[in-house]
Amino acid sequence: MSAMIRVFKVKSTLSLSLLRKCVLSVVGVPGIMAFLKISIRDGHGNYYTLGSYFYNSSSGGENKIVESVLLLYNSFLSYYSFNPVLSQIIIYYETTKKPKKRKL
């Protein structure tokens, strides 16, 4: 397995469609197995880890990852009672195959 980091620069709040695009750009390769650690960075430079997941493309778990991360993010928003504008979505991953580069 090789370790890689993908950083997505954004200037908006996190949404299901944005997160799905980011996750699928990393794990959208048939036969891939990956460990993902998903974090966000707000406009003030603060980092927040939303969760860590193991993904196997043969089980089709990308929607479960997106749903789980969105639930964690909603909990984060209710706990901190603010909705930060994001500057980055960071996905650290170790994978068995190199993903194809896709434009968002």
XYZ file of C-alpha atoms in Angstrom:
104
model
C 0.000 0.000 0.000
C 1.168 3.499 -0.732
C 0.215 6.579 1.285
C -1.059 9.716 -0.443
C -2.820 12.957 0.389
C -5.405 14.764 -1.750
C -6.205 18.354 -0.852
C -9.305 19.956 -2.350
C -9.430 23.753 -2.154
C -12.964 24.958 -1.531
C -14.660 28.218 -0.575
C -18.009 27.003 0.666
C -19.647 24.999 3.395
C -19.530 21.222 3.195
C -22.364 19.587 1.292
C -23.233 16.019 0.425
C -22.528 16.525 -3.294
C -19.151 18.202 -2.686
C -18.036 15.505 -0.256
C -19.219 12.753 -2.599
C -17.170 14.242 -5.468
C -14.052 14.426 -3.293
C -14.402 10.868 -1.961
C -15.202 9.385 -5.371
C -12.221 11.125 -6.959
C -10.033 9.177 -4.528
C -11.810 5.807 -4.407
C -13.479 5.726 -7.821
C -11.194 3.008 -9.213
C -12.527 -0.546 -9.642
C -10.821 -3.034 -7.337
C -9.364 -0.419 -5.007
C -8.996 -0.957 -1.264
C -8.134 2.114 0.778
C -7.895 3.492 4.291
C -9.223 7.068 4.350
C -8.816 9.792 6.963
C -11.013 12.763 6.081
C -10.347 16.207 7.556
C -11.474 19.752 6.898
C -9.730 23.075 7.335
C -11.695 26.244 7.950
C -10.840 29.757 6.812
C -9.003 30.442 10.093
C -6.568 27.546 9.615
C -8.207 25.176 12.118
C -8.190 21.464 11.208
C -10.965 19.039 12.173
C -10.883 15.297 11.496
C -14.300 13.999 10.506
C -13.435 10.322 10.592
C -11.347 7.415 9.389
C -12.704 4.658 7.196
C -11.668 1.496 5.402
C -13.028 1.312 1.878
C -13.294 -1.663 -0.466
C -14.738 -0.825 -3.889
C -16.111 -4.334 -4.346
C -18.508 -3.700 -1.444
C -19.604 -0.299 -2.805
C -19.051 1.542 0.468
C -18.496 5.079 -0.837
C -22.065 6.163 -0.066
C -21.729 4.856 3.504
C -18.514 6.864 3.907
C -20.165 10.053 2.629
C -23.223 9.563 4.855
C -21.071 8.856 7.927
C -18.865 11.894 7.342
C -21.874 14.135 6.792
C -23.383 12.934 10.098
C -20.094 13.669 11.872
C -19.951 17.091 10.245
C -23.529 17.894 11.309
C -22.638 16.855 14.874
C -19.583 19.108 14.653
C -21.770 22.043 13.551
C -24.319 21.534 16.328
C -21.586 21.219 18.968
C -19.702 24.337 17.910
C -22.855 26.232 16.857
C -21.244 27.837 13.827
C -20.913 26.961 10.189
C -17.372 27.730 9.050
C -16.539 28.439 5.452
C -14.088 25.756 4.445
C -10.787 26.363 2.742
C -9.775 22.714 2.272
C -11.014 19.149 2.382
C -8.055 16.862 3.078
C -8.162 13.134 2.382
C -5.177 11.094 3.574
C -5.285 7.594 2.188
C -3.320 4.425 1.802
C -4.320 2.467 -1.245
C -3.538 -0.626 -3.270
C -3.969 1.172 -6.628
C -3.268 4.675 -7.823
C -6.529 6.573 -8.446
C -7.213 8.334 -11.723
C -7.116 12.121 -11.582
C -10.530 13.698 -12.106
C -11.553 17.312 -12.242
C -14.218 18.388 -9.771
